Amino acid sequence: MPQQSPLDVPEGDPFGPHNLPYGVFSTAAEGRRRIGVRIGGHALDAGAAAAALGSPYAGLLGQASLNPLLAAGRTAWRDVRRALTAWVTDPGHRPTVEPHLLPLDEVTLHLPYEVADYVDFYASEHHATNVGKMFRPNGDALTPNWKHLPIGYHGRSGTLVVSGTDVVRPSGQRKAPGDPAPVFGPSVKLDIEAEVGFVVGAPSELGTPVPLGAFEDHVFGLFLLNDWSARDIQAWEYVPLGPFLGKSFATSVSAWVTPLEALDAARVAPPARDFPLLPYLDDAALDRPGGFDLRITVSINGQEVAQPPFATMYWTAAQQLAHMTVNGASLRTGDVFGSGTVSGPEVGQRGSLLELTWNGRDAIELTDGKRTFLEDGDTVTLTAWAPGPDGTRVGLGEVVGRIVGSR
């Protein structure tokens, strides 16, 4: 019986030829980094396959980072994707392509792009409302500006790490409301934030805003993101300028970037808005909706604790990009922006332990004990899928991080 080809991906595999996310990998035998495209349980050495096929895209794909492909722009993204799809589906290409497929357990995955700037938003109404109720119990849950603009902050791009990287428990100042003075030490309220990240490809000119309709001209793809948060450090430092050391110690991202084109079937309208939007944020006239139906699962030590639905996000990625540049701020290839914590209306849809435990009041039960916040040795895993063409599912690359003790 002939051996099955790695290109014969089983029906229902969320990483079939309808997906084809991009990453960067190396092997133990050869340490150099190269662009890979995931197909089933294998990574295709895209540059080597392109060269073997005499493809005009061999230069873009034969790189150690996705940045040259990102910078090439939307037409190139579309054309390269069409070529890759043909390579993995046309039987005539199999003899040339198959030698360049490597099992995923034989490769090491790396951060697939060089990060330029990093911005994180606060776009879930359910998350923002929960946090407001916790910390402003006698006031309005949402701040007056929340439904008029996507709130965000600049993070530390140098601390974005690829999935699988250990996360060292951060130390810093913290002060409980009843304490007479702050103390210094390891965070005791280490948390997660289940998010979706977007990576910019084509840059923009300084002084020129990027309108809503140009989102797909500049954003290459999306991926899962875990915005680790030291809640006790954050609570003491954030007034009046916002998050700083409570966020900047690590942000974990998937090793695989899903191109926007793979998610056409997952487009959905955002929730109905009860506030009029200023023209630069008003997406009512766009030719297709700006939301994405992504089904996220959060697990701690292998046990599912939440299923945050990305379709509930109040602000879309296109609106975030438009707001981020409306003052003339330029985009650079490799810019990353995060959606903010994804939370839904139900308790089991909350994307942070802050919400799941209501700031430590209500412990969650795991098979290895109760948790309010993360303990050393805990491993957090984010996974997700989206509806794909013809009833398929589009898998997003997982994000895994293990907490290790402070140094």
XYZ file of C-alpha atoms in Angstrom:
407
model
C 0.000 0.000 0.000
C 1.569 3.340 -0.997
C 2.513 5.697 1.793
C 0.119 8.601 2.218
C 1.489 11.984 1.241
C 1.729 14.704 3.917
C -0.235 16.825 1.452
C -3.224 14.504 1.843
C -4.503 16.393 4.867
C -7.466 14.631 6.514
C -10.866 16.159 5.910
C -11.730 18.537 8.707
C -8.128 19.415 9.538
C -8.184 23.139 10.436
C -4.744 23.546 8.851
C -5.681 22.314 5.398
C -4.954 24.122 2.118
C -7.746 26.615 2.846
C -5.630 28.041 5.705
C -1.846 28.060 5.026
C -0.558 30.256 7.858
C 3.000 31.565 7.745
C 5.774 31.070 10.278
C 9.554 30.902 10.606
C 11.410 27.751 11.638
C 14.801 26.123 11.928
C 15.938 22.512 12.307
C 18.489 20.878 14.590
C 20.539 19.872 11.576
C 20.496 23.344 10.069
C 20.189 26.326 12.378
C 19.342 28.937 9.790
C 15.847 30.366 9.958
C 13.479 30.115 7.018
C 9.878 30.836 6.184
C 7.495 27.948 6.661
C 3.864 27.475 5.673
C 1.824 25.089 7.774
C -0.108 22.339 6.013
C -1.623 19.747 8.332
C 1.078 18.456 10.663
C 3.946 19.678 8.513
C 5.825 22.861 7.729
C 6.626 23.536 4.098
C 10.011 25.127 3.544
C 8.471 27.799 1.341
C 11.699 29.275 0.031
C 13.161 25.909 -0.938
C 9.926 24.854 -2.613
C 9.738 28.143 -4.507
C 13.309 27.766 -5.721
C 12.746 24.165 -6.787
C 9.650 25.190 -8.745
C 11.376 28.158 -10.374
C 8.897 30.544 -8.778
C 9.328 34.309 -9.071
C 8.519 34.477 -5.334
C 11.614 32.535 -4.287
C 13.285 35.778 -3.203
C 10.436 36.815 -0.907
C 10.002 33.335 0.554
C 13.677 32.493 0.876
C 14.138 34.822 3.844
C 14.805 34.411 7.561
C 11.840 36.595 8.497
C 8.400 37.431 7.153
C 9.228 41.140 7.021
C 10.212 41.307 3.317
C 6.964 39.533 2.373
C 4.990 41.797 4.709
C 6.527 44.883 3.128
C 5.762 43.675 -0.412
C 2.114 44.682 -0.104
C -1.329 43.306 -0.740
C -0.914 42.316 -4.390
C 2.154 40.250 -3.538
C 0.378 38.677 -0.539
C -2.478 37.588 -2.781
C -0.253 36.264 -5.548
C 2.047 34.350 -3.188
C -0.936 32.771 -1.460
C -2.383 31.652 -4.795
C 0.951 30.121 -5.741
C 1.279 28.302 -2.407
C -2.250 26.949 -2.720
C -1.416 25.553 -6.151
C 1.815 23.995 -4.882
C 0.048 22.024 -2.130
C -3.070 21.051 -4.111
C -1.906 20.376 -7.694
C -0.796 16.720 -7.943
C 1.687 17.700 -10.622
C 3.720 19.654 -8.073
C 3.935 16.859 -5.507
C 7.266 15.327 -6.541
C 8.898 18.751 -6.226
C 7.099 19.965 -3.111
C 7.055 16.866 -0.885
C 10.837 16.778 -0.203
C 10.500 20.217 1.401
C 7.874 19.204 3.977
C 9.061 18.702 7.547
C 7.042 17.253 10.443
C 6.230 19.927 12.998
C 7.841 17.938 15.795
C 11.167 18.139 13.938
C 11.318 21.942 13.681
C 11.813 24.810 16.102
C 9.455 27.729 15.603
C 10.592 31.321 16.035
C 9.051 34.777 16.236
C 8.071 35.071 12.568
C 8.580 38.813 12.070
C 10.739 41.591 13.426
C 8.451 43.667 15.621
C 8.511 47.418 15.028
C 5.978 49.111 17.351
C 3.473 47.449 19.655
C 0.097 48.920 20.621
C -2.549 47.249 22.752
C -6.221 48.196 22.829
C -9.179 47.799 25.194
C -11.947 46.931 22.748
C -14.305 44.495 24.492
C -17.310 46.187 26.063
C -17.876 43.166 28.289
C -14.292 43.217 29.577
C -14.246 46.982 30.080
C -17.588 46.866 31.877
C -16.446 44.091 34.202
C -13.253 45.944 35.069
C -15.201 49.169 35.620
C -17.624 47.444 37.978
C -14.711 46.024 39.974
C -12.703 49.193 40.359
C -15.412 51.871 40.134
C -18.321 50.206 41.959
C -19.977 53.529 42.750
C -19.493 55.094 39.316
C -20.113 54.381 35.662
C -18.594 51.107 34.522
C -17.367 52.645 31.258
C -15.382 55.858 31.136
C -17.014 58.716 29.163
C -14.692 58.279 26.173
C -14.993 54.496 25.813
C -17.728 54.348 23.148
C -16.308 57.279 21.195
C -12.807 55.969 20.481
C -10.741 52.778 20.761
C -8.658 53.207 23.925
C -5.100 51.908 23.706
C -1.544 52.285 24.955
C 1.930 51.751 23.556
C 3.673 48.644 24.838
C 7.245 47.391 24.736
C 7.907 45.734 21.393
C 11.156 44.114 22.520
C 9.334 41.839 24.949
C 7.036 40.145 22.441
C 7.986 36.465 22.555
C 6.966 33.457 20.512
C 4.671 30.764 21.856
C 6.513 28.264 24.038
C 8.762 30.846 25.679
C 8.738 30.688 29.496
C 7.386 33.777 31.249
C 9.358 34.940 34.268
C 7.185 36.231 37.086
C 7.831 39.982 37.187
C 8.813 41.958 40.252
C 7.897 45.541 40.981
C 6.200 47.923 43.349
C 2.738 47.101 44.617
C 0.489 48.664 47.222
C -2.840 47.315 48.414
C -5.455 49.977 49.248
C -5.020 49.479 52.984
C -1.216 49.379 53.005
C 0.611 52.421 54.437
C 3.380 52.293 51.814
C 4.340 50.326 48.715
C 6.508 47.221 48.861
C 8.783 45.645 46.261
C 8.668 42.010 45.234
C 7.304 39.415 42.822
C 3.798 39.966 41.540
C 1.163 38.017 43.457
C -1.599 38.749 40.942
C -0.136 37.450 37.697
C -2.816 37.202 35.030
C -3.496 36.471 31.378
C -5.366 38.378 28.709
C -6.673 36.330 25.806
C -6.342 38.570 22.765
C -5.986 38.632 18.994
C -3.006 40.388 17.443
C -2.646 41.949 14.000
C 0.613 42.508 12.126
C 1.165 45.392 9.703
C 2.759 44.728 6.357
C 2.738 47.773 4.100
C 3.917 50.939 5.884
C 2.287 54.364 5.700
C 3.677 57.876 5.375
C 4.182 60.024 8.464
C 1.444 62.641 8.645
C -1.024 60.659 6.523
C -3.863 58.862 8.349
C -4.902 55.376 7.231
C -8.679 55.315 6.591
C -10.981 52.465 7.515
C -11.197 51.259 3.927
C -7.425 50.817 3.670
C -7.195 48.272 6.504
C -6.580 45.312 4.187
C -3.948 47.251 2.241
C -1.810 47.498 5.364
C -2.618 44.550 7.650
C -1.207 41.197 6.570
C -2.793 38.812 9.049
C -3.773 37.964 12.589
C -2.778 35.577 15.365
C -3.499 34.762 18.988
C -1.810 36.897 21.638
C -1.524 36.579 25.423
C -0.963 39.933 27.108
C 0.418 38.745 30.458
C -0.503 41.222 33.180
C 0.762 41.778 36.722
C -2.443 43.194 38.187
C -0.961 44.335 41.491
C 1.921 46.196 39.814
C -0.487 47.634 37.256
C -2.965 48.870 39.882
C -0.303 50.915 41.694
C 1.434 52.373 38.640
C -1.300 53.096 36.108
C -2.562 56.454 37.461
C -2.300 58.807 35.617
C -0.508 57.501 32.504
C -1.724 53.910 32.192
C -0.069 50.457 31.957
C 3.710 50.239 32.137
C 5.740 47.612 34.047
C 2.638 45.564 34.805
C 2.456 44.731 31.097
C 5.891 45.146 29.535
C 7.680 42.059 30.911
C 6.280 39.670 28.250
C 3.611 39.362 25.574
C 3.289 35.926 23.967
C 2.261 35.542 20.327
C 1.567 32.563 18.105
C 4.322 31.239 15.880
C 1.821 31.170 12.982
C 0.262 34.187 11.262
C -3.048 33.567 9.506
C -3.410 35.791 6.420
C -6.582 37.873 6.353
C -7.533 36.292 3.037
C -7.941 32.917 4.778
C -10.629 34.436 6.998
C -13.079 35.763 4.405
C -15.774 33.360 5.618
C -15.281 34.481 9.227
C -16.195 38.140 8.637
C -19.080 39.324 10.829
C -20.654 42.632 11.728
C -19.587 44.074 15.089
C -22.196 44.516 17.842
C -24.772 47.257 17.309
C -23.472 50.602 18.519
C -25.654 52.902 20.576
C -23.398 55.948 20.189
C -22.886 57.874 16.932
C -19.314 57.577 15.670
C -17.202 60.331 14.213
C -16.763 59.948 10.446
C -13.236 58.496 10.556
C -14.511 55.615 12.725
C -17.923 55.128 11.113
C -17.753 51.791 9.301
C -21.415 51.588 8.260
C -20.624 52.187 4.585
C -17.779 49.663 4.239
C -18.304 46.977 1.611
C -17.919 44.162 4.145
C -18.071 43.860 7.939
C -14.998 44.488 10.040
C -15.468 41.870 12.761
C -14.046 38.340 12.811
C -15.819 35.284 14.200
C -12.960 33.671 16.116
C -13.741 31.044 18.778
C -11.019 31.176 21.446
C -10.374 28.627 24.195
C -8.289 29.372 27.300
C -6.775 26.440 29.201
C -4.634 26.326 32.327
C -2.556 23.167 32.852
C -4.611 21.448 30.175
C -7.985 22.302 31.703
C -10.371 24.568 29.829
C -11.411 27.633 31.839
C -13.015 29.974 29.288
C -14.211 30.370 25.695
C -14.012 34.064 24.776
C -15.847 34.952 21.513
C -14.021 37.512 19.361
C -17.188 38.326 17.409
C -18.448 40.303 20.422
C -15.660 42.920 20.233
C -17.114 46.439 20.122
C -14.218 48.031 18.219
C -12.887 46.341 15.083
C -9.267 46.057 14.021
C -9.935 48.449 11.130
C -11.242 51.067 13.545
C -8.248 50.530 15.803
C -5.873 51.047 12.886
C -7.741 54.165 11.751
C -7.654 55.651 15.241
C -4.002 54.695 15.751
C -3.014 56.720 12.675
C -5.601 59.531 12.625
C -3.107 61.931 14.215
C -0.621 61.220 11.419
C 1.330 58.472 13.197
C 2.996 56.284 10.597
C 2.865 52.535 10.236
C 5.988 50.433 9.878
C 6.367 46.919 8.576
C 6.200 44.628 11.595
C 3.974 46.867 13.722
C 1.781 44.737 15.969
C -1.435 45.792 17.635
C -3.479 43.755 20.076
C -7.251 43.721 20.337
C -7.399 43.936 24.105
C -8.876 41.217 26.291
C -11.603 39.236 24.562
C -14.593 38.636 26.840
C -18.212 37.740 26.207
C -21.384 38.296 28.213
C -21.241 34.948 30.076
C -18.965 34.082 32.996
C -17.378 31.258 31.027
C -16.502 33.667 28.217
C -14.211 35.943 30.201
C -10.683 36.213 28.853
C -8.783 37.032 32.047
C -8.472 35.631 35.562
C -9.195 39.122 36.856
C -12.729 38.664 35.538
C -13.081 34.906 36.024
C -12.234 35.233 39.737
C -13.605 38.770 40.128
C -10.224 40.121 41.242
C -9.480 37.110 43.409
C -12.807 36.934 45.233
C -14.011 33.718 43.584
C -11.370 31.038 43.035
C -11.690 28.751 40.041
C -11.325 25.001 40.507
C -8.595 23.176 38.636
C -7.761 19.504 38.964
C -4.521 20.482 40.710
C -6.120 22.991 43.096
C -7.857 26.338 43.236
C -6.603 29.457 41.460
C -7.292 33.138 41.767
C -4.191 34.174 39.815
C -1.347 32.212 38.236
C 1.136 30.170 40.237
C 4.703 29.279 39.279
C 4.653 26.231 37.047
C 1.236 26.973 35.551
C 1.000 26.630 31.783
C -1.544 28.723 29.895
C -2.652 27.731 26.389
C -4.757 29.757 23.965
C -6.268 28.029 20.935
C -8.856 29.196 18.414
C -10.649 28.446 15.177
C -12.802 30.380 12.755
C -15.408 29.383 10.159
C -13.773 28.692 6.812
C -14.995 28.163 3.247
C -17.485 25.371 2.519
C -18.005 24.459 6.162
C -14.323 24.061 7.013
C -12.580 25.420 10.075
C -9.556 27.702 9.984
C -7.215 26.943 12.868
C -5.144 29.632 14.520
C -1.740 28.707 15.882
C -1.772 28.158 19.625
C -0.084 30.368 22.202
C 1.563 28.573 25.119
C 3.423 30.061 28.063
C 4.677 28.569 31.342
C 5.196 30.692 34.446
C 8.599 30.395 36.122
C 9.686 32.012 39.376
C 10.997 35.557 39.620
C 14.722 36.191 39.325
